[in-house]
Short mmCIF file of C-alpha atoms and ligand atoms in Angstrom, two decimals:
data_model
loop_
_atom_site.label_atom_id
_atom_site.label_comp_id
_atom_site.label_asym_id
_atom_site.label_seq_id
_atom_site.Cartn_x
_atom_site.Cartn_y
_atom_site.Cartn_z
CA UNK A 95 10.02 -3.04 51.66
CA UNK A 96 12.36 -5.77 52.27
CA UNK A 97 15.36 -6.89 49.54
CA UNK A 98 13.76 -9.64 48.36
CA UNK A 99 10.58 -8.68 48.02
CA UNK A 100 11.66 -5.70 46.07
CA UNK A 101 13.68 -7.73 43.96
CA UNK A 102 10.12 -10.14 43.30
CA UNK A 103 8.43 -6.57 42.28
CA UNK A 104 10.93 -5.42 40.18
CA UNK A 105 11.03 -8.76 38.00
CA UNK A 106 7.42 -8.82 37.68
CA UNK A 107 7.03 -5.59 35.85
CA UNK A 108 9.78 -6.46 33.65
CA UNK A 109 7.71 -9.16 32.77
CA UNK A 110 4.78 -7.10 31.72
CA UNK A 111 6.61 -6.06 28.99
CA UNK A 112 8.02 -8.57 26.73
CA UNK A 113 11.92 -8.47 25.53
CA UNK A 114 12.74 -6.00 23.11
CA UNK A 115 13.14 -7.10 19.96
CA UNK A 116 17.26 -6.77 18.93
CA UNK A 117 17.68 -6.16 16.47
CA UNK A 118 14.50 -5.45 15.04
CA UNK A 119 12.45 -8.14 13.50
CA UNK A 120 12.84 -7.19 9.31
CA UNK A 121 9.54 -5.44 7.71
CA UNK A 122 7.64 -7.72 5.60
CA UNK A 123 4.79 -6.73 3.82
CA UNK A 124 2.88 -9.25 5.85
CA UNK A 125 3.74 -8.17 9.14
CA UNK A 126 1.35 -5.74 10.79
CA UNK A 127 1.18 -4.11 14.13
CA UNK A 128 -2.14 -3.85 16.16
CA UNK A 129 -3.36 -0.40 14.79
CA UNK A 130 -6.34 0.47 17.09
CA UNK A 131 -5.44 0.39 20.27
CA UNK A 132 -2.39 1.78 21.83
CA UNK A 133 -0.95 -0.71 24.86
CA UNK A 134 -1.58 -3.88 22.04
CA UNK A 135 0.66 -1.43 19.67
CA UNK A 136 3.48 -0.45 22.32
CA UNK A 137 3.77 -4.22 23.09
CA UNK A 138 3.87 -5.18 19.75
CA UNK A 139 6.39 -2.78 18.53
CA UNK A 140 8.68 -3.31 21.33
CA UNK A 141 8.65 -7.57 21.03
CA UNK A 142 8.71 -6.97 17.39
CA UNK A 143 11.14 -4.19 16.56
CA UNK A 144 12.75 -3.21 20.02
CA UNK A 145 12.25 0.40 20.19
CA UNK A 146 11.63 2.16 23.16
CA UNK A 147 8.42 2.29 24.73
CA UNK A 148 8.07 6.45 25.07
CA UNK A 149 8.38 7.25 21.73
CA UNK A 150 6.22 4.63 20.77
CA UNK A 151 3.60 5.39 23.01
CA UNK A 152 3.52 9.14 21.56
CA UNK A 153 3.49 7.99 17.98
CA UNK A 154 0.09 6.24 18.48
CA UNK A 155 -0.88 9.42 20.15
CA UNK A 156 0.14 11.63 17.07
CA UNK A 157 -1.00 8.46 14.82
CA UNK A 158 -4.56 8.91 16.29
CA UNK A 159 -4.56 12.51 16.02
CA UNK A 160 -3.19 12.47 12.21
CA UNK A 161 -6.67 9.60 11.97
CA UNK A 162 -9.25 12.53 13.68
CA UNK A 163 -8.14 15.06 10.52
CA UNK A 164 -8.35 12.32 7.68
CA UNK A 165 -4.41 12.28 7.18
CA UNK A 166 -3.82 8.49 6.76
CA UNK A 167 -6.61 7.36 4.34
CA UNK A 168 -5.93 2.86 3.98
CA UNK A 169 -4.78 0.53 6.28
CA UNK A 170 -1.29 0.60 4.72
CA UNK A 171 -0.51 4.42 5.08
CA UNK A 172 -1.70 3.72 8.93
CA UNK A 173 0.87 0.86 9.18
CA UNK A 174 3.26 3.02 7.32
CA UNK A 175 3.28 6.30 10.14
CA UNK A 176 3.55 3.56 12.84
CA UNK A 177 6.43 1.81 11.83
CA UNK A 178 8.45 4.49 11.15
CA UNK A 179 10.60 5.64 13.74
CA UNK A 180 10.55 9.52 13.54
CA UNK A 181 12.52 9.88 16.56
CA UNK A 182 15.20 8.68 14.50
CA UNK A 183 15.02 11.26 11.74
CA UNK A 184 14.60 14.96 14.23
CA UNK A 185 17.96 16.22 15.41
CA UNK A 186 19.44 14.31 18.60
CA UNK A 187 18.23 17.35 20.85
CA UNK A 188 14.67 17.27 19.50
CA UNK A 189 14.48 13.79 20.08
CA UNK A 190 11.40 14.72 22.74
CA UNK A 191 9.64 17.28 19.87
CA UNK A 192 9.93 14.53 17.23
CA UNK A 193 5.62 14.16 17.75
CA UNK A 194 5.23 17.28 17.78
CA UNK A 195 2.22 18.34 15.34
CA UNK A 196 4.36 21.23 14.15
CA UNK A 197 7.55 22.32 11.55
CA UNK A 198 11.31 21.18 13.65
CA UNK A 199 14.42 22.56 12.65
CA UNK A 200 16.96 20.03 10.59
CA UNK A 201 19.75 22.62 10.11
CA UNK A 202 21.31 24.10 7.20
CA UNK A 203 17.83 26.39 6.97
CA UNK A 204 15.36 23.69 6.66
CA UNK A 205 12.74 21.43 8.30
CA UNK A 206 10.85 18.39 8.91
CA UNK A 207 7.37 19.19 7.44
CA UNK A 208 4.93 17.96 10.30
CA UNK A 209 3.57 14.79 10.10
CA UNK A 210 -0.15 15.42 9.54
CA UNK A 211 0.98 17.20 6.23
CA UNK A 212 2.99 14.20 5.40
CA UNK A 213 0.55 11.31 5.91
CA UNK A 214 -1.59 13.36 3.67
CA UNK A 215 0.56 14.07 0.98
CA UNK A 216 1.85 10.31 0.95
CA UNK A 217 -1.79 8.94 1.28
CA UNK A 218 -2.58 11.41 -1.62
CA UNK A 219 -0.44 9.20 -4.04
CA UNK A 220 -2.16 6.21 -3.33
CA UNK A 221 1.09 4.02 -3.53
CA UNK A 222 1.04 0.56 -4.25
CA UNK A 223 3.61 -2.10 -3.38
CA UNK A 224 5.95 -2.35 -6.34
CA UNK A 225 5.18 1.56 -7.33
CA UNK A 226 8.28 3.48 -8.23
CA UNK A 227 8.53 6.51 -6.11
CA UNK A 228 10.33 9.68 -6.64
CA UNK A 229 10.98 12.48 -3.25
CA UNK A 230 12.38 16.12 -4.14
CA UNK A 231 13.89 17.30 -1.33
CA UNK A 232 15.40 14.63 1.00
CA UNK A 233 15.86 16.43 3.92
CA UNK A 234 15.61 14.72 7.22
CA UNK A 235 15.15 11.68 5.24
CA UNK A 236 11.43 11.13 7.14
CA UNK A 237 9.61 11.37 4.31
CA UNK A 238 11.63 8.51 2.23
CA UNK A 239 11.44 6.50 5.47
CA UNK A 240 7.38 6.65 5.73
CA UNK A 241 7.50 5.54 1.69
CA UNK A 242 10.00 2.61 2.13
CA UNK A 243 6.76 0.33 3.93
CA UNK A 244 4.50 0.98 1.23
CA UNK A 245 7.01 0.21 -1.63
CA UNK A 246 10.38 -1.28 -1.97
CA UNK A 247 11.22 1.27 -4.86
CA UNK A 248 12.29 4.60 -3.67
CA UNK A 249 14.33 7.60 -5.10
CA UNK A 250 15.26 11.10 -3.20
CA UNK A 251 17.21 13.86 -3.91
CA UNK A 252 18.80 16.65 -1.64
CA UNK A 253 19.92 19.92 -3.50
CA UNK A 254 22.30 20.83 -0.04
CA UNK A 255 25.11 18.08 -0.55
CA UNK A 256 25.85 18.39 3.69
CA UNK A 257 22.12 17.86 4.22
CA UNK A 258 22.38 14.91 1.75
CA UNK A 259 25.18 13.24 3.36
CA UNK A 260 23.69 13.27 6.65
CA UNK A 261 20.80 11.79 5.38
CA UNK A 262 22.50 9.11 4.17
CA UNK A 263 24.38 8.50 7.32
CA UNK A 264 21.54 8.20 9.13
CA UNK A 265 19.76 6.06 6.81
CA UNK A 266 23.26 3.74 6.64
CA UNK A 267 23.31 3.53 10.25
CA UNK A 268 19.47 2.54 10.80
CA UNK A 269 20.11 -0.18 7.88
CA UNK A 270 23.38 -1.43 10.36
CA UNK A 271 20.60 -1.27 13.31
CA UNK A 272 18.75 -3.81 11.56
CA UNK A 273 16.10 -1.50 9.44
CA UNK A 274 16.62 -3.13 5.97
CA UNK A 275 13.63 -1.28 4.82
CA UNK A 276 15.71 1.77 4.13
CA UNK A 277 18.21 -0.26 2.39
CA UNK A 278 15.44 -0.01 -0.75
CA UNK A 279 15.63 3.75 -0.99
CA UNK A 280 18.44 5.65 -3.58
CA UNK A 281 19.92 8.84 -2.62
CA UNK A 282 21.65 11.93 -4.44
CA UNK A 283 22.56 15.43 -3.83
CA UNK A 284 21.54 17.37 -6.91
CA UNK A 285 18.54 19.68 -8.35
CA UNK A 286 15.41 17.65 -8.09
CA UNK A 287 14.21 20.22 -10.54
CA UNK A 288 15.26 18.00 -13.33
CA UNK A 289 13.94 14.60 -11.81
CA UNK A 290 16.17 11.52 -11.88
CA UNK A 291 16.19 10.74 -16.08
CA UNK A 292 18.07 7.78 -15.41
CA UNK A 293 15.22 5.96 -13.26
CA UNK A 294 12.54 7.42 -14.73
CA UNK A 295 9.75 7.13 -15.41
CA UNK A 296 8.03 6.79 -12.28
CA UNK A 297 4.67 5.90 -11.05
CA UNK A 298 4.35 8.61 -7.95
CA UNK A 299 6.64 12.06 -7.57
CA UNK A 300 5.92 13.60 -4.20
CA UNK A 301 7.82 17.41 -3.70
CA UNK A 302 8.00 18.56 -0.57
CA UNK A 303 9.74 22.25 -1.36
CA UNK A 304 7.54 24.78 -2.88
CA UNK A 305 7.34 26.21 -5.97
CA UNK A 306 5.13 28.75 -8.13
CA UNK A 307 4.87 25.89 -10.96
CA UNK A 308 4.97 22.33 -11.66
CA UNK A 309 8.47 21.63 -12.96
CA UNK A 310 7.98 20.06 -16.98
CA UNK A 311 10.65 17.74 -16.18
CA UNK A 312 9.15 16.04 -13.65
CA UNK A 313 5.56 15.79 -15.44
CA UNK A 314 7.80 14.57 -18.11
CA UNK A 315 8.70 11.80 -15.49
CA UNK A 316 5.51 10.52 -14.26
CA UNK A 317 4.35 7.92 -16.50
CA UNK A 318 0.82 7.96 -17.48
CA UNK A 319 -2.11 7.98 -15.17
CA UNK A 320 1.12 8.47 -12.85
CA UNK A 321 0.11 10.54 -9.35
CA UNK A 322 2.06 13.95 -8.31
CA UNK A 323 1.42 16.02 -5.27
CA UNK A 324 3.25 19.40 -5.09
CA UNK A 325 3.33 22.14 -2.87
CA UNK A 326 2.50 25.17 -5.14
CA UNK A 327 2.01 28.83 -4.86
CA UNK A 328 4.09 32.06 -3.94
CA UNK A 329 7.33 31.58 -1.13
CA UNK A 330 5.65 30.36 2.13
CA UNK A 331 2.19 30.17 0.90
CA UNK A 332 1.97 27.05 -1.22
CA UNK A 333 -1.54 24.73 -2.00
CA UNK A 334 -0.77 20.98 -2.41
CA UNK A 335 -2.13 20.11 -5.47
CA UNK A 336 -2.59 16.33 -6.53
CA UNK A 337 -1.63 16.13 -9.97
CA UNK A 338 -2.58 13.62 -12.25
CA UNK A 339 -0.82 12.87 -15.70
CA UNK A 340 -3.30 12.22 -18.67
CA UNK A 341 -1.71 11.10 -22.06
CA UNK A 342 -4.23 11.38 -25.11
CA UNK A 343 -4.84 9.54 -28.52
CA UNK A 344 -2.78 12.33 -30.07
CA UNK A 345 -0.03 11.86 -27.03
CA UNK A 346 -0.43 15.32 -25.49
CA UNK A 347 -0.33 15.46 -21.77
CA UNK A 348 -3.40 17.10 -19.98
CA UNK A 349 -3.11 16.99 -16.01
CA UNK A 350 -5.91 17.29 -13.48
CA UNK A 351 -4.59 19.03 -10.16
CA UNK A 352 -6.84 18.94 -7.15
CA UNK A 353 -5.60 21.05 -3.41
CA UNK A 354 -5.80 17.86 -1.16
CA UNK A 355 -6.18 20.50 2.07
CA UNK A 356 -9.58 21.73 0.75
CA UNK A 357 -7.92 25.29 -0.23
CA UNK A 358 -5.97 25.09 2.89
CA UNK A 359 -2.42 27.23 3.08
CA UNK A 360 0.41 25.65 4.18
CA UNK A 361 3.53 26.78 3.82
CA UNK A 362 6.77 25.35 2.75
CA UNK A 363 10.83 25.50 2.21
CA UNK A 364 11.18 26.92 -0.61
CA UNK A 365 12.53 24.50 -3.87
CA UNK A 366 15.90 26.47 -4.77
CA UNK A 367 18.28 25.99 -7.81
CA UNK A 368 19.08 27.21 -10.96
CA UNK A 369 16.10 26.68 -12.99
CA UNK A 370 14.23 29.70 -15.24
CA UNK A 371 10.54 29.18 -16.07
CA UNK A 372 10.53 27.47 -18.62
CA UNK A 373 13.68 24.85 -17.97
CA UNK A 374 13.53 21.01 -19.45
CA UNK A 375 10.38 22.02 -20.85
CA UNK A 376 9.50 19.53 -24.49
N1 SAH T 11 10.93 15.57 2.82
C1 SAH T 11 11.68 16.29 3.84
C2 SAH T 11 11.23 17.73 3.96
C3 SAH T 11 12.39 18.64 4.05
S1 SAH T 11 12.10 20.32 3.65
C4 SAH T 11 11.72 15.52 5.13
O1 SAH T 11 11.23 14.39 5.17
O2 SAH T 11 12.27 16.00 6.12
C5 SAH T 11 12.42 20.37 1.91
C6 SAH T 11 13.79 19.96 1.44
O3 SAH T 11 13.86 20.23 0.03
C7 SAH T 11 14.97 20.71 2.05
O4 SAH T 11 15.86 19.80 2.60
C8 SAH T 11 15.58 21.47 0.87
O5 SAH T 11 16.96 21.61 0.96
C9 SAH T 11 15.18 20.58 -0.29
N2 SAH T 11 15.21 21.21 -1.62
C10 SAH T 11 14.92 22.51 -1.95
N3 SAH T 11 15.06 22.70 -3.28
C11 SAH T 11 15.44 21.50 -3.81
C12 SAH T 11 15.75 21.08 -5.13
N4 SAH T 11 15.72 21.90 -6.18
N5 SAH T 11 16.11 19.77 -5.31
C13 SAH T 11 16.17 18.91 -4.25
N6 SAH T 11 15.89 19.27 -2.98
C14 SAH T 11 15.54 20.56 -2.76
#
């Protein structure tokens, strides 16, 4: 092939796609991708947020796989796994994994839960813009991530302060990028155990450590007809039970739990600390 012609090739299939986005256009509540079909998407995404095209194209993949076992349940959890850049939240040598329908390894003992598990769990809690959100267990900072475009008010804690700190790096460096979103979610290192008193109450708690009970502080957190889901059951053989709070006449608290995987075992990192049975309880 001659120079120029070359040259003529070469531009044209730059022009096929359409300049990335830099940096990337802010989230608005009003600003939606195409969500059906995958080429519209990967164009979209790249004009409108200027990421790069391969790890978009494999989130829509994962996307539609998470839609063929009921994981994202409204149009806004759907929006919510495609906007958020998981790629960005794996460690820098699982970068290719990051879609993956399986566990990854974060360090420090821990992992990303898969993302199936997690568009459940946050469709589960039904959140509504505005909703105040609570995360136990940090982590990767994914799960915060997914939350931040369904509600601007989000709270996380980390129990390992070097996981925590990461997190936060990560999240302070996407903000710098241009992802504001993030900019709406509060960290801490500490013992989610107890909740966050000094935010409470909340509207939605979402744990994503097990545990063989649902801690009384954080029931004491939710406010009422406030949404919980909780990975529950003996070390690496929890249920995720949907919990909902229930005040009476006579202000006791009943909760109704339901397994949102049908009975379904799925294990989890354990939720470690100090606490006895019994801790913050009344
Ligand atoms: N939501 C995470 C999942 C990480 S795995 C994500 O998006 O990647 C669960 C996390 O819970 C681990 O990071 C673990 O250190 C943390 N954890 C365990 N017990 C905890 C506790 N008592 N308080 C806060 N975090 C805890």
């Amino acid at each position: 092939m001659r120079r120029r012609d070359f040259l003529i090739g070469a531009a044209a299939s730059l022009a096929a796609f359409p300049a990335r986005a830099e940096p990337p256009k802010p989230f608005r509540p009003d600003l939606w991708p195409p969500l059906t079909d995958r080429a519209k998407f990967v164009e979209w995404m790249v004009a409108n947020r200027g990421e790069d095209p391969t790890y978009l194209g494999r989130r829509f993949d994962r996307y539609k796989v998470l839609l063929s076992f009921n994981d994202l349940w409204t149009s806004a959890d759907k929006r919510a796994f495609l906007f958020t850049p998981r790629e960005e939240f794996v460690l820098p040598e699982d970068k290719e994994n990051a879609y993956v329908g399986h566990y990854l390894d974060i360090g420090f003992g821990v992992t990303i839960t898969p993302p199936g598990t997690m568009g459940r769990m946050t469709s589960a809690i039904a959140v509504r813009h505005g909703d105040k959100v609570l995360e136990i267990g940090t982590g990767s900072g994914y799960q915060s991530a997914l939350l931040s475009y369904l509600t601007p008010r989000l709270w996380t804690i980390e129990i390992i302060p070097q996981l925590a700190s990461r997190t936060r790096g990560v999240y302070d460096r996407l903000i710098a990028k241009g992802y504001e979103e993030f900019s709406t979610i509060t960290t801490k290192a500490g013992d989610g155990y107890y909740g966050w008193p000094d935010a409470a109450p909340f509207d939605k708690i979402i744990v994503t450590c097990g545990i063989d009970h649902i801690p009384p502080p954080l029931l004491q957190q939710l406010k009422p007809d406030g949404v919980m889901v909780i990975p529950v059951g003996p070390p690496g053989a929890q249920h995720i039970l949907k919990v909902v709070k229930k005040t009476g006449a006579g202000d006791e608290t009943t909760v109704a739990r339901s397994d949102i995987f049908g009975g379904k075992v799925i294990p989890f990192v354990p939720l470690t600390g100090g606490h006895q049975p019994g801790d913050g309880a009344g």
